[in-house]
Amino acid sequence: MIPIVPATSTSSVAVNWLAPGELRLTSLPPLSLYVHLPWCVRKCPYCDFNSHEHADSQLPERAYVDALRRDLEASLPQVWGRRVHSVFIGGGTPSLFSAEAIDEILAMARALLPLEADAEVTLEANPGTFEAARFRDYRSAGINRLSLGVQSFDDDALRRLGRIHDARQARAALECAGELFGNFNLDLMYALPGQTRAQALADLKSALSYAPPHLSLYHLTIEPNTVFAKFPPEVPDQDSAAEMQDALYAELAVGRYERYEISAFARPGRRCQHNLNYWNFGDYLGIGAGAHSKLSFAARVVRAMRVKQPMVYLERAARGESLIFEESEVAASELPFEFMLNALRLIEGVPVARFAERTGLPLSAVLPKLEIAQQRGLIERDHLRLRATARGLAFLNDLQEIFLAD
Ligand code: SF4
């Protein structure tokens, strides 16, 4: 990344980003909006997201919504005139926020940005914060897709994962999601501490009994700087986890779920539009503590991150200071890796032309590396499409690393 300007003034940033540069983007990609709500009742021991425990129920909700407004207003010069195709309110636990606050955030987004009439608008929810009346009000506020972090239907597994909800609460939230939203995602994890193949399959069968239009299936990974990294639980070994994964994928295929991304499964027409935009190297404006943005301009691609600590974010917003912690242009040499990091996650891959469209670089910039990947059997391509092979998906990190800058 090439730092261009110190992160103190958003208006000067917008002017600089419009100056001539190395890339030639013929059109700007679709734009999404991400809103980060950073608090959780309790930190899960495996979680490395920017989420912070909030001891009491008195969230600084009013101040945070005001800060989001300042954040969005200051960002507008960077996205003037661009339509927004999807909104994702993530966290943390966004469902800790009242329906009034969510309503205000969405009203603000609609007032300040040209939001497509049929935009997918997702809210992440924790079954431990489920209340039917509030979820109904989220729906009235304009949330048209719910993403429920269920993770397991086994109470012992949920306890070991440090979740604040039990299986009964997960089931109640799922029933409500089906009735109120129709379109919802269920997050499920496998290779959990002490989990057997039969238990993982039982979890999946419970999940499928709610006919979720979308399912995200994650292998539990031990991330650095988490409680699990410090006190590692005993998890299934690599071979058992791989067997578990095969059995789960087979079950999903029987249920007519299509695996369209490395961890995402959907019924026809129910792929997540917001995430598809990330994987297609689209643009996103991220507001809220620690939120990331990726924005394209005619001659450059720029990444930014907001101030991470929620209380510092609030203080800076109250003082009218910039909320951007760091902002920099992505070097042309890094763009091939950034593009492939996303695009190769998609099972069907991407049109070959998308590389030039989204990076502003000619395909020739990446041709030698594509050939290496092809010779190793990790990708397949013709003049129209480019995608990872089954081997490439199994060794995705190795495949993506081929595209790292020399
Ligand atoms: S609820 Fe989600 S965001 Fe919050 S700590 Fe747990 S995994 Fe992280």
mmCIF file of C-alpha atoms and ligand atoms in Angstrom:
data_model
loop_
_atom_site.group_PDB
_atom_site.id
_atom_site.type_symbol
_atom_site.label_atom_id
_atom_site.label_comp_id
_atom_site.label_asym_id
_atom_site.label_seq_id
_atom_site.Cartn_x
_atom_site.Cartn_y
_atom_site.Cartn_z
ATOM 1 C CA MET A 1 0.000 0.000 0.000
ATOM 2 C CA ILE A 2 1.167 3.526 -0.789
ATOM 3 C CA PRO A 3 0.229 6.076 1.866
ATOM 4 C CA ILE A 4 -0.811 9.235 0.057
ATOM 5 C CA VAL A 5 -2.110 11.608 2.689
ATOM 6 C CA PRO A 6 -2.190 11.620 6.466
ATOM 7 C CA ALA A 7 -5.572 10.522 7.763
ATOM 8 C CA THR A 8 -6.586 13.855 9.213
ATOM 9 C CA SER A 9 -8.790 15.416 6.574
ATOM 10 C CA THR A 10 -11.358 13.540 4.557
ATOM 11 C CA SER A 11 -12.067 16.405 2.143
ATOM 12 C CA SER A 12 -8.455 16.714 0.955
ATOM 13 C CA VAL A 13 -8.378 12.925 0.569
ATOM 14 C CA ALA A 14 -11.250 13.013 -1.902
ATOM 15 C CA VAL A 15 -9.471 15.647 -4.000
ATOM 16 C CA ASN A 16 -6.206 13.708 -4.061
ATOM 17 C CA TRP A 17 -7.857 10.447 -5.040
ATOM 18 C CA LEU A 18 -9.246 12.073 -8.164
ATOM 19 C CA ALA A 19 -5.791 13.135 -9.412
ATOM 20 C CA PRO A 20 -4.222 11.269 -12.362
ATOM 21 C CA GLY A 21 -2.571 7.961 -11.428
ATOM 22 C CA GLU A 22 -1.196 4.665 -12.632
ATOM 23 C CA LEU A 23 -4.437 2.734 -13.263
ATOM 24 C CA ARG A 24 -7.072 3.003 -16.007
ATOM 25 C CA LEU A 25 -10.489 1.974 -14.713
ATOM 26 C CA THR A 26 -13.001 2.220 -17.527
ATOM 27 C CA SER A 27 -15.967 2.090 -15.143
ATOM 28 C CA LEU A 28 -16.440 2.008 -11.384
ATOM 29 C CA PRO A 29 -17.603 -1.256 -9.774
ATOM 30 C CA PRO A 30 -20.912 -1.660 -7.906
ATOM 31 C CA LEU A 31 -20.888 -0.010 -4.489
ATOM 32 C CA SER A 32 -22.106 -1.505 -1.197
ATOM 33 C CA LEU A 33 -22.454 0.031 2.241
ATOM 34 C CA TYR A 34 -21.212 -1.721 5.379
ATOM 35 C CA VAL A 35 -22.173 -0.433 8.837
ATOM 36 C CA HIS A 36 -20.259 -1.780 11.829
ATOM 37 C CA LEU A 37 -21.911 -1.944 15.258
ATOM 38 C CA PRO A 38 -19.071 -3.058 17.516
ATOM 39 C CA TRP A 39 -20.565 -4.332 20.771
ATOM 40 C CA CYS A 40 -21.397 -7.816 22.047
ATOM 41 C CA VAL A 41 -22.811 -9.069 25.334
ATOM 42 C CA ARG A 42 -19.703 -11.244 25.772
ATOM 43 C CA LYS A 43 -16.628 -11.897 23.653
ATOM 44 C CA CYS A 44 -16.581 -15.425 22.191
ATOM 45 C CA PRO A 45 -13.205 -17.127 22.805
ATOM 46 C CA TYR A 46 -12.640 -17.812 19.073
ATOM 47 C CA CYS A 47 -13.582 -14.333 17.823
ATOM 48 C CA ASP A 48 -11.041 -11.973 16.285
ATOM 49 C CA PHE A 49 -13.552 -9.415 14.966
ATOM 50 C CA ASN A 50 -13.603 -5.829 16.154
ATOM 51 C CA SER A 51 -16.191 -6.592 18.816
ATOM 52 C CA HIS A 52 -16.141 -5.299 22.369
ATOM 53 C CA GLU A 53 -17.966 -6.503 25.454
ATOM 54 C CA HIS A 54 -20.502 -4.125 26.825
ATOM 55 C CA ALA A 55 -21.165 -4.912 30.460
ATOM 56 C CA ASP A 56 -24.600 -3.362 30.806
ATOM 57 C CA SER A 57 -27.562 -2.903 28.528
ATOM 58 C CA GLN A 58 -26.965 0.865 28.268
ATOM 59 C CA LEU A 59 -25.236 1.017 24.919
ATOM 60 C CA PRO A 60 -24.247 4.528 23.819
ATOM 61 C CA GLU A 61 -26.753 4.005 21.035
ATOM 62 C CA ARG A 62 -27.734 7.662 20.514
ATOM 63 C CA ALA A 63 -24.124 8.852 20.392
ATOM 64 C CA TYR A 64 -23.141 6.019 18.059
ATOM 65 C CA VAL A 65 -25.924 6.710 15.566
ATOM 66 C CA ASP A 66 -24.863 10.392 15.577
ATOM 67 C CA ALA A 67 -21.252 9.343 14.985
ATOM 68 C CA LEU A 68 -22.325 7.122 12.071
ATOM 69 C CA ARG A 69 -24.113 10.102 10.562
ATOM 70 C CA ARG A 70 -20.942 12.234 10.790
ATOM 71 C CA ASP A 71 -18.922 9.357 9.372
ATOM 72 C CA LEU A 72 -21.257 8.906 6.415
ATOM 73 C CA GLU A 73 -21.534 12.631 5.720
ATOM 74 C CA ALA A 74 -17.732 13.016 5.720
ATOM 75 C CA SER A 75 -17.446 10.085 3.284
ATOM 76 C CA LEU A 76 -19.912 11.393 0.745
ATOM 77 C CA PRO A 77 -17.393 13.267 -1.450
ATOM 78 C CA GLN A 78 -15.700 9.924 -2.140
ATOM 79 C CA VAL A 79 -18.858 8.301 -3.513
ATOM 80 C CA TRP A 80 -20.756 11.197 -5.096
ATOM 81 C CA GLY A 81 -23.407 10.095 -7.538
ATOM 82 C CA ARG A 82 -22.786 6.356 -7.063
ATOM 83 C CA ARG A 83 -25.743 4.070 -6.441
ATOM 84 C CA VAL A 84 -25.621 1.667 -3.496
ATOM 85 C CA HIS A 85 -26.591 -1.932 -4.316
ATOM 86 C CA SER A 86 -26.597 -3.527 -0.866
ATOM 87 C CA VAL A 87 -26.332 -2.667 2.815
ATOM 88 C CA PHE A 88 -24.935 -4.945 5.511
ATOM 89 C CA ILE A 89 -25.211 -4.064 9.194
ATOM 90 C CA GLY A 90 -22.641 -6.271 10.894
ATOM 91 C CA GLY A 91 -20.712 -6.487 14.116
ATOM 92 C CA GLY A 92 -20.370 -7.192 16.903
ATOM 93 C CA THR A 93 -23.986 -7.900 17.615
ATOM 94 C CA PRO A 94 -26.148 -5.416 15.697
ATOM 95 C CA SER A 95 -29.276 -6.974 17.181
ATOM 96 C CA LEU A 96 -28.289 -5.350 20.501
ATOM 97 C CA PHE A 97 -29.424 -2.101 18.928
ATOM 98 C CA SER A 98 -33.063 -1.038 19.180
ATOM 99 C CA ALA A 99 -35.300 -1.153 16.113
ATOM 100 C CA GLU A 100 -35.511 2.672 16.336
ATOM 101 C CA ALA A 101 -31.732 2.958 16.013
ATOM 102 C CA ILE A 102 -31.652 0.571 13.051
ATOM 103 C CA ASP A 103 -34.514 2.495 11.484
ATOM 104 C CA GLU A 104 -32.572 5.733 11.910
ATOM 105 C CA ILE A 105 -29.399 4.260 10.402
ATOM 106 C CA LEU A 106 -31.307 3.020 7.341
ATOM 107 C CA ALA A 107 -33.219 6.296 6.965
ATOM 108 C CA MET A 108 -29.899 8.125 7.066
ATOM 109 C CA ALA A 109 -28.394 5.813 4.443
ATOM 110 C CA ARG A 110 -31.417 6.321 2.178
ATOM 111 C CA ALA A 111 -31.384 10.091 2.645
ATOM 112 C CA LEU A 112 -27.669 10.502 1.964
ATOM 113 C CA LEU A 113 -27.027 7.822 -0.651
ATOM 114 C CA PRO A 114 -28.957 6.733 -3.749
ATOM 115 C CA LEU A 115 -29.940 3.281 -2.477
ATOM 116 C CA GLU A 116 -31.367 0.910 -5.113
ATOM 117 C CA ALA A 117 -35.077 0.259 -4.504
ATOM 118 C CA ASP A 118 -34.523 -3.517 -4.395
ATOM 119 C CA ALA A 119 -31.241 -3.409 -2.458
ATOM 120 C CA GLU A 120 -30.489 -6.364 -0.203
ATOM 121 C CA VAL A 121 -30.373 -5.014 3.373
ATOM 122 C CA THR A 122 -28.954 -7.504 5.871
ATOM 123 C CA LEU A 123 -28.718 -7.343 9.651
ATOM 124 C CA GLU A 124 -26.559 -9.750 11.660
ATOM 125 C CA ALA A 125 -28.346 -11.094 14.707
ATOM 126 C CA ASN A 126 -27.427 -13.235 17.674
ATOM 127 C CA PRO A 127 -30.154 -15.650 18.841
ATOM 128 C CA GLY A 128 -29.272 -14.622 22.412
ATOM 129 C CA THR A 129 -30.715 -11.171 21.702
ATOM 130 C CA PHE A 130 -33.866 -12.460 20.028
ATOM 131 C CA GLU A 131 -37.193 -10.748 20.747
ATOM 132 C CA ALA A 132 -40.016 -11.307 18.252
ATOM 133 C CA ALA A 133 -41.388 -7.763 18.530
ATOM 134 C CA ARG A 134 -37.999 -6.156 17.916
ATOM 135 C CA PHE A 135 -37.265 -8.396 14.943
ATOM 136 C CA ARG A 136 -40.651 -7.467 13.485
ATOM 137 C CA ASP A 137 -39.696 -3.817 13.852
ATOM 138 C CA TYR A 138 -36.349 -4.446 12.142
ATOM 139 C CA ARG A 139 -38.352 -5.791 9.213
ATOM 140 C CA SER A 140 -40.561 -2.666 9.207
ATOM 141 C CA ALA A 141 -37.421 -0.491 9.279
ATOM 142 C CA GLY A 142 -36.363 -2.030 5.955
ATOM 143 C CA ILE A 143 -34.165 -4.999 6.900
ATOM 144 C CA ASN A 144 -35.044 -7.602 4.272
ATOM 145 C CA ARG A 145 -32.465 -10.267 5.131
ATOM 146 C CA LEU A 146 -31.372 -11.597 8.507
ATOM 147 C CA SER A 147 -28.091 -13.358 9.208
ATOM 148 C CA LEU A 148 -28.322 -15.504 12.318
ATOM 149 C CA GLY A 149 -25.171 -16.638 14.106
ATOM 150 C CA VAL A 150 -26.409 -20.033 15.310
ATOM 151 C CA GLN A 151 -23.088 -21.988 15.101
ATOM 152 C CA SER A 152 -24.495 -25.207 16.660
ATOM 153 C CA PHE A 153 -27.672 -26.769 18.031
ATOM 154 C CA ASP A 154 -25.807 -28.634 20.735
ATOM 155 C CA ASP A 155 -25.934 -26.882 24.109
ATOM 156 C CA ASP A 156 -22.586 -28.320 25.242
ATOM 157 C CA ALA A 157 -20.910 -27.174 22.022
ATOM 158 C CA LEU A 158 -22.463 -23.722 22.385
ATOM 159 C CA ARG A 159 -21.174 -23.473 25.951
ATOM 160 C CA ARG A 160 -17.680 -24.454 24.869
ATOM 161 C CA LEU A 161 -17.835 -21.806 22.140
ATOM 162 C CA GLY A 162 -18.779 -19.219 24.760
ATOM 163 C CA ARG A 163 -22.018 -18.362 22.960
ATOM 164 C CA ILE A 164 -24.612 -16.439 24.939
ATOM 165 C CA HIS A 165 -27.510 -18.460 23.526
ATOM 166 C CA ASP A 166 -28.666 -22.073 23.762
ATOM 167 C CA ALA A 167 -30.262 -24.336 21.156
ATOM 168 C CA ARG A 168 -33.789 -23.428 22.255
ATOM 169 C CA GLN A 169 -33.133 -19.735 21.624
ATOM 170 C CA ALA A 170 -31.543 -20.533 18.263
ATOM 171 C CA ARG A 171 -34.640 -22.486 17.234
ATOM 172 C CA ALA A 172 -36.989 -19.683 18.327
ATOM 173 C CA ALA A 173 -34.965 -17.094 16.371
ATOM 174 C CA LEU A 174 -34.921 -19.311 13.266
ATOM 175 C CA GLU A 175 -38.666 -19.818 13.323
ATOM 176 C CA CYS A 176 -39.147 -16.081 13.547
ATOM 177 C CA ALA A 177 -36.565 -15.403 10.793
ATOM 178 C CA GLY A 178 -38.455 -17.755 8.471
ATOM 179 C CA GLU A 179 -41.813 -16.152 9.187
ATOM 180 C CA LEU A 180 -40.769 -12.499 9.191
ATOM 181 C CA PHE A 181 -37.936 -12.296 6.723
ATOM 182 C CA GLY A 182 -38.211 -15.260 4.400
ATOM 183 C CA ASN A 183 -34.711 -14.446 3.217
ATOM 184 C CA PHE A 184 -32.200 -15.351 5.915
ATOM 185 C CA ASN A 185 -28.770 -16.830 6.439
ATOM 186 C CA LEU A 186 -27.796 -19.345 9.088
ATOM 187 C CA ASP A 187 -24.156 -19.439 10.262
ATOM 188 C CA LEU A 188 -23.000 -22.878 11.351
ATOM 189 C CA MET A 189 -19.550 -24.057 12.449
ATOM 190 C CA TYR A 190 -17.957 -27.490 12.422
ATOM 191 C CA ALA A 191 -14.768 -29.119 13.694
ATOM 192 C CA LEU A 192 -15.786 -27.820 17.114
ATOM 193 C CA PRO A 193 -13.987 -28.888 20.308
ATOM 194 C CA GLY A 194 -14.726 -32.573 20.903
ATOM 195 C CA GLN A 195 -17.180 -32.751 17.994
ATOM 196 C CA THR A 196 -17.727 -36.045 16.159
ATOM 197 C CA ARG A 197 -18.784 -36.483 12.527
ATOM 198 C CA ALA A 198 -22.219 -37.664 13.691
ATOM 199 C CA GLN A 199 -22.651 -34.581 15.872
ATOM 200 C CA ALA A 200 -21.643 -32.246 13.031
ATOM 201 C CA LEU A 201 -24.154 -33.978 10.760
ATOM 202 C CA ALA A 202 -26.865 -33.746 13.418
ATOM 203 C CA ASP A 203 -26.185 -29.991 13.651
ATOM 204 C CA LEU A 204 -26.506 -29.610 9.895
ATOM 205 C CA LYS A 205 -29.723 -31.650 9.809
ATOM 206 C CA SER A 206 -31.194 -29.414 12.516
ATOM 207 C CA ALA A 207 -30.168 -26.368 10.479
ATOM 208 C CA LEU A 208 -31.727 -27.731 7.291
ATOM 209 C CA SER A 209 -34.993 -28.467 9.075
ATOM 210 C CA TYR A 210 -35.529 -24.664 9.030
ATOM 211 C CA ALA A 211 -34.951 -24.566 5.257
ATOM 212 C CA PRO A 212 -32.587 -21.574 5.392
ATOM 213 C CA PRO A 213 -32.344 -19.940 1.952
ATOM 214 C CA HIS A 214 -28.627 -19.391 2.674
ATOM 215 C CA LEU A 215 -26.155 -21.237 4.855
ATOM 216 C CA SER A 216 -22.614 -20.241 5.781
ATOM 217 C CA LEU A 217 -20.620 -23.227 6.954
ATOM 218 C CA TYR A 218 -17.337 -22.439 8.682
ATOM 219 C CA HIS A 219 -14.540 -24.649 9.921
ATOM 220 C CA LEU A 220 -13.659 -23.396 13.426
ATOM 221 C CA THR A 221 -10.228 -21.843 13.118
ATOM 222 C CA ILE A 222 -8.011 -20.764 15.967
ATOM 223 C CA GLU A 223 -7.111 -17.167 15.224
ATOM 224 C CA PRO A 224 -4.153 -15.353 16.823
ATOM 225 C CA ASN A 225 -4.946 -12.986 19.709
ATOM 226 C CA THR A 226 -8.032 -14.884 20.811
ATOM 227 C CA VAL A 227 -8.714 -16.766 24.035
ATOM 228 C CA PHE A 228 -8.637 -20.044 22.071
ATOM 229 C CA ALA A 229 -5.155 -19.165 20.765
ATOM 230 C CA LYS A 230 -3.973 -18.755 24.375
ATOM 231 C CA PHE A 231 -5.820 -21.801 25.729
ATOM 232 C CA PRO A 232 -6.304 -24.053 22.686
ATOM 233 C CA PRO A 233 -9.256 -26.434 22.935
ATOM 234 C CA GLU A 234 -8.977 -30.000 21.655
ATOM 235 C CA VAL A 235 -10.424 -29.905 18.170
ATOM 236 C CA PRO A 236 -10.787 -32.737 15.592
ATOM 237 C CA ASP A 237 -7.522 -33.452 13.728
ATOM 238 C CA GLN A 238 -7.119 -32.452 10.094
ATOM 239 C CA ASP A 239 -8.221 -35.833 8.657
ATOM 240 C CA SER A 240 -11.325 -36.039 10.856
ATOM 241 C CA ALA A 241 -12.223 -32.419 9.998
ATOM 242 C CA ALA A 242 -11.806 -33.166 6.274
ATOM 243 C CA GLU A 243 -14.064 -36.252 6.568
ATOM 244 C CA MET A 244 -16.586 -34.157 8.466
ATOM 245 C CA GLN A 245 -16.502 -31.527 5.744
ATOM 246 C CA ASP A 246 -17.078 -34.100 2.982
ATOM 247 C CA ALA A 247 -20.059 -35.556 4.848
ATOM 248 C CA LEU A 248 -21.552 -32.078 5.406
ATOM 249 C CA TYR A 249 -21.096 -31.050 1.765
ATOM 250 C CA ALA A 250 -22.745 -34.280 0.601
ATOM 251 C CA GLU A 251 -25.718 -33.624 2.874
ATOM 252 C CA LEU A 252 -26.038 -30.069 1.537
ATOM 253 C CA ALA A 253 -25.985 -31.315 -2.050
ATOM 254 C CA VAL A 254 -28.846 -33.705 -1.220
ATOM 255 C CA GLY A 255 -30.740 -30.717 0.179
ATOM 256 C CA ARG A 256 -30.171 -28.922 -3.169
ATOM 257 C CA TYR A 257 -27.914 -26.273 -1.733
ATOM 258 C CA GLU A 258 -25.416 -24.911 -4.177
ATOM 259 C CA ARG A 259 -21.919 -24.180 -2.915
ATOM 260 C CA TYR A 260 -21.128 -20.927 -4.679
ATOM 261 C CA GLU A 261 -18.262 -19.719 -2.498
ATOM 262 C CA ILE A 262 -15.740 -21.546 -0.388
ATOM 263 C CA SER A 263 -17.994 -21.427 2.746
ATOM 264 C CA ALA A 264 -21.330 -20.224 1.334
ATOM 265 C CA PHE A 265 -24.285 -22.351 0.210
ATOM 266 C CA ALA A 266 -27.556 -21.080 -1.199
ATOM 267 C CA ARG A 267 -30.845 -22.159 -2.626
ATOM 268 C CA PRO A 268 -31.439 -20.871 -6.194
ATOM 269 C CA GLY A 269 -31.739 -17.075 -6.288
ATOM 270 C CA ARG A 270 -30.629 -16.663 -2.674
ATOM 271 C CA ARG A 271 -26.928 -15.924 -2.985
ATOM 272 C CA CYS A 272 -25.785 -13.070 -0.769
ATOM 273 C CA GLN A 273 -25.540 -10.019 -3.024
ATOM 274 C CA HIS A 274 -23.485 -8.047 -0.530
ATOM 275 C CA ASN A 275 -20.799 -10.701 -0.164
ATOM 276 C CA LEU A 276 -20.831 -11.396 -3.904
ATOM 277 C CA ASN A 277 -19.808 -7.788 -4.383
ATOM 278 C CA TYR A 278 -16.764 -8.327 -2.106
ATOM 279 C CA TRP A 279 -15.781 -11.503 -3.919
ATOM 280 C CA ASN A 280 -16.124 -9.790 -7.293
ATOM 281 C CA PHE A 281 -13.739 -7.094 -6.047
ATOM 282 C CA GLY A 282 -16.535 -4.541 -5.962
ATOM 283 C CA ASP A 283 -16.415 -1.375 -3.879
ATOM 284 C CA TYR A 284 -17.659 -0.897 -0.349
ATOM 285 C CA LEU A 285 -17.894 2.045 1.946
ATOM 286 C CA GLY A 286 -17.520 0.905 5.556
ATOM 287 C CA ILE A 287 -18.661 3.192 8.361
ATOM 288 C CA GLY A 288 -18.494 2.599 12.103
ATOM 289 C CA ALA A 289 -15.644 1.745 14.477
ATOM 290 C CA GLY A 290 -12.931 -0.266 12.728
ATOM 291 C CA ALA A 291 -14.891 -0.576 9.464
ATOM 292 C CA HIS A 292 -12.906 -1.123 6.273
ATOM 293 C CA SER A 293 -13.582 0.519 2.905
ATOM 294 C CA LYS A 294 -12.370 -0.223 -0.592
ATOM 295 C CA LEU A 295 -13.169 2.481 -3.107
ATOM 296 C CA SER A 296 -12.177 2.811 -6.742
ATOM 297 C CA PHE A 297 -11.474 6.004 -8.622
ATOM 298 C CA ALA A 298 -10.602 6.455 -12.287
ATOM 299 C CA ALA A 299 -6.871 6.016 -11.657
ATOM 300 C CA ARG A 300 -6.536 4.231 -8.298
ATOM 301 C CA VAL A 301 -8.009 1.889 -5.712
ATOM 302 C CA VAL A 302 -8.021 3.149 -2.128
ATOM 303 C CA ARG A 303 -8.420 1.272 1.135
ATOM 304 C CA ALA A 304 -9.355 2.892 4.442
ATOM 305 C CA MET A 305 -10.019 1.840 8.017
ATOM 306 C CA ARG A 306 -11.972 3.767 10.645
ATOM 307 C CA VAL A 307 -10.707 4.249 14.198
ATOM 308 C CA LYS A 308 -11.057 0.848 15.844
ATOM 309 C CA GLN A 309 -11.849 1.501 19.517
ATOM 310 C CA PRO A 310 -15.557 2.361 19.806
ATOM 311 C CA MET A 311 -15.056 4.890 22.595
ATOM 312 C CA VAL A 312 -12.267 6.690 20.698
ATOM 313 C CA TYR A 313 -14.457 6.642 17.582
ATOM 314 C CA LEU A 314 -17.272 8.260 19.594
ATOM 315 C CA GLU A 315 -14.974 10.875 21.143
ATOM 316 C CA ARG A 316 -13.525 11.847 17.788
ATOM 317 C CA ALA A 317 -16.959 12.077 16.225
ATOM 318 C CA ALA A 318 -18.172 14.293 19.082
ATOM 319 C CA ARG A 319 -15.182 16.604 18.543
ATOM 320 C CA GLY A 320 -15.848 16.703 14.796
ATOM 321 C CA GLU A 321 -12.485 15.061 14.019
ATOM 322 C CA SER A 322 -11.740 12.657 11.197
ATOM 323 C CA LEU A 323 -12.811 9.072 11.946
ATOM 324 C CA ILE A 324 -10.341 7.589 9.504
ATOM 325 C CA PHE A 325 -7.450 5.770 11.156
ATOM 326 C CA GLU A 326 -5.527 4.929 8.013
ATOM 327 C CA GLU A 327 -6.109 5.408 4.327
ATOM 328 C CA SER A 328 -3.851 4.470 1.446
ATOM 329 C CA GLU A 329 -3.744 3.732 -2.228
ATOM 330 C CA VAL A 330 -3.301 0.061 -3.119
ATOM 331 C CA ALA A 331 -0.093 -0.274 -5.134
ATOM 332 C CA ALA A 332 -0.632 -1.563 -8.675
ATOM 333 C CA SER A 333 1.712 -4.488 -7.859
ATOM 334 C CA GLU A 334 -0.620 -5.587 -5.024
ATOM 335 C CA LEU A 335 -3.855 -5.460 -6.979
ATOM 336 C CA PRO A 336 -3.538 -8.882 -8.688
ATOM 337 C CA PHE A 337 -3.266 -10.602 -5.287
ATOM 338 C CA GLU A 338 -6.123 -8.557 -3.820
ATOM 339 C CA PHE A 339 -8.328 -9.398 -6.791
ATOM 340 C CA MET A 340 -7.498 -13.128 -6.738
ATOM 341 C CA LEU A 341 -7.846 -13.324 -2.954
ATOM 342 C CA ASN A 342 -11.530 -12.630 -3.496
ATOM 343 C CA ALA A 343 -12.383 -13.909 -6.972
ATOM 344 C CA LEU A 344 -10.848 -17.360 -6.542
ATOM 345 C CA ARG A 345 -13.143 -18.044 -3.585
ATOM 346 C CA LEU A 346 -16.066 -18.196 -6.010
ATOM 347 C CA ILE A 347 -16.785 -21.728 -7.186
ATOM 348 C CA GLU A 348 -17.796 -20.543 -10.658
ATOM 349 C CA GLY A 349 -14.919 -18.062 -10.754
ATOM 350 C CA VAL A 350 -15.271 -14.757 -12.591
ATOM 351 C CA PRO A 351 -15.304 -13.525 -16.193
ATOM 352 C CA VAL A 352 -11.706 -12.985 -17.351
ATOM 353 C CA ALA A 353 -12.566 -9.391 -18.326
ATOM 354 C CA ARG A 354 -13.398 -8.595 -14.703
ATOM 355 C CA PHE A 355 -9.704 -8.476 -13.806
ATOM 356 C CA ALA A 356 -9.037 -5.452 -16.036
ATOM 357 C CA GLU A 357 -12.404 -3.931 -15.198
ATOM 358 C CA ARG A 358 -11.813 -3.969 -11.429
ATOM 359 C CA THR A 359 -8.048 -3.456 -11.157
ATOM 360 C CA GLY A 360 -7.476 -1.046 -14.074
ATOM 361 C CA LEU A 361 -4.553 -3.277 -15.105
ATOM 362 C CA PRO A 362 -4.280 -5.243 -18.351
ATOM 363 C CA LEU A 363 -4.602 -9.048 -18.086
ATOM 364 C CA SER A 364 -1.003 -9.267 -19.336
ATOM 365 C CA ALA A 365 0.056 -7.945 -15.880
ATOM 366 C CA VAL A 366 -0.938 -11.279 -14.374
ATOM 367 C CA LEU A 367 -0.525 -13.696 -17.275
ATOM 368 C CA PRO A 368 2.756 -15.348 -16.176
ATOM 369 C CA LYS A 369 1.239 -16.102 -12.759
ATOM 370 C CA LEU A 370 -1.964 -17.427 -14.276
ATOM 371 C CA GLU A 371 0.172 -19.792 -16.323
ATOM 372 C CA ILE A 372 2.025 -21.022 -13.234
ATOM 373 C CA ALA A 373 -1.281 -21.642 -11.448
ATOM 374 C CA GLN A 374 -2.642 -23.437 -14.492
ATOM 375 C CA GLN A 375 0.442 -25.657 -14.845
ATOM 376 C CA ARG A 376 0.043 -26.685 -11.204
ATOM 377 C CA GLY A 377 -3.578 -27.634 -11.871
ATOM 378 C CA LEU A 378 -4.884 -24.981 -9.494
ATOM 379 C CA ILE A 379 -6.934 -22.935 -11.948
ATOM 380 C CA GLU A 380 -8.720 -23.468 -15.229
ATOM 381 C CA ARG A 381 -9.530 -20.743 -17.728
ATOM 382 C CA ASP A 382 -10.571 -20.069 -21.269
ATOM 383 C CA HIS A 383 -10.960 -16.740 -23.042
ATOM 384 C CA LEU A 384 -14.158 -16.056 -21.081
ATOM 385 C CA ARG A 385 -13.813 -17.405 -17.528
ATOM 386 C CA LEU A 386 -11.275 -17.987 -14.860
ATOM 387 C CA ARG A 387 -11.770 -20.188 -11.803
ATOM 388 C CA ALA A 388 -10.067 -22.350 -9.226
ATOM 389 C CA THR A 389 -10.127 -26.096 -9.884
ATOM 390 C CA ALA A 390 -11.229 -28.511 -7.156
ATOM 391 C CA ARG A 391 -7.529 -28.843 -6.280
ATOM 392 C CA GLY A 392 -7.181 -25.044 -6.282
ATOM 393 C CA LEU A 393 -10.091 -24.725 -3.853
ATOM 394 C CA ALA A 394 -8.581 -27.381 -1.591
ATOM 395 C CA PHE A 395 -5.255 -25.496 -1.555
ATOM 396 C CA LEU A 396 -6.676 -21.994 -1.835
ATOM 397 C CA ASN A 397 -3.975 -20.269 0.222
ATOM 398 C CA ASP A 398 -1.224 -21.729 -1.978
ATOM 399 C CA LEU A 399 -3.125 -20.656 -5.077
ATOM 400 C CA GLN A 400 -3.716 -17.106 -3.834
ATOM 401 C CA GLU A 401 -0.070 -16.732 -2.802
ATOM 402 C CA ILE A 402 1.037 -17.215 -6.406
ATOM 403 C CA PHE A 403 -0.404 -13.749 -7.083
ATOM 404 C CA LEU A 404 1.504 -11.980 -4.292
ATOM 405 C CA ALA A 405 3.666 -9.072 -5.502
ATOM 406 C CA ASP A 406 7.247 -10.213 -6.381
HETATM 407 S S1 SF4 B 1 -21.102 -12.745 18.972
HETATM 408 FE FE1 SF4 B 1 -19.972 -12.712 17.012
HETATM 409 S S2 SF4 B 1 -18.903 -10.751 16.951
HETATM 410 FE FE2 SF4 B 1 -19.602 -11.068 19.069
HETATM 411 S S3 SF4 B 1 -17.824 -11.978 20.089
HETATM 412 FE FE3 SF4 B 1 -19.123 -13.676 19.391
HETATM 413 S S4 SF4 B 1 -18.337 -14.213 17.338
HETATM 414 FE FE4 SF4 B 1 -17.503 -12.185 17.878
#
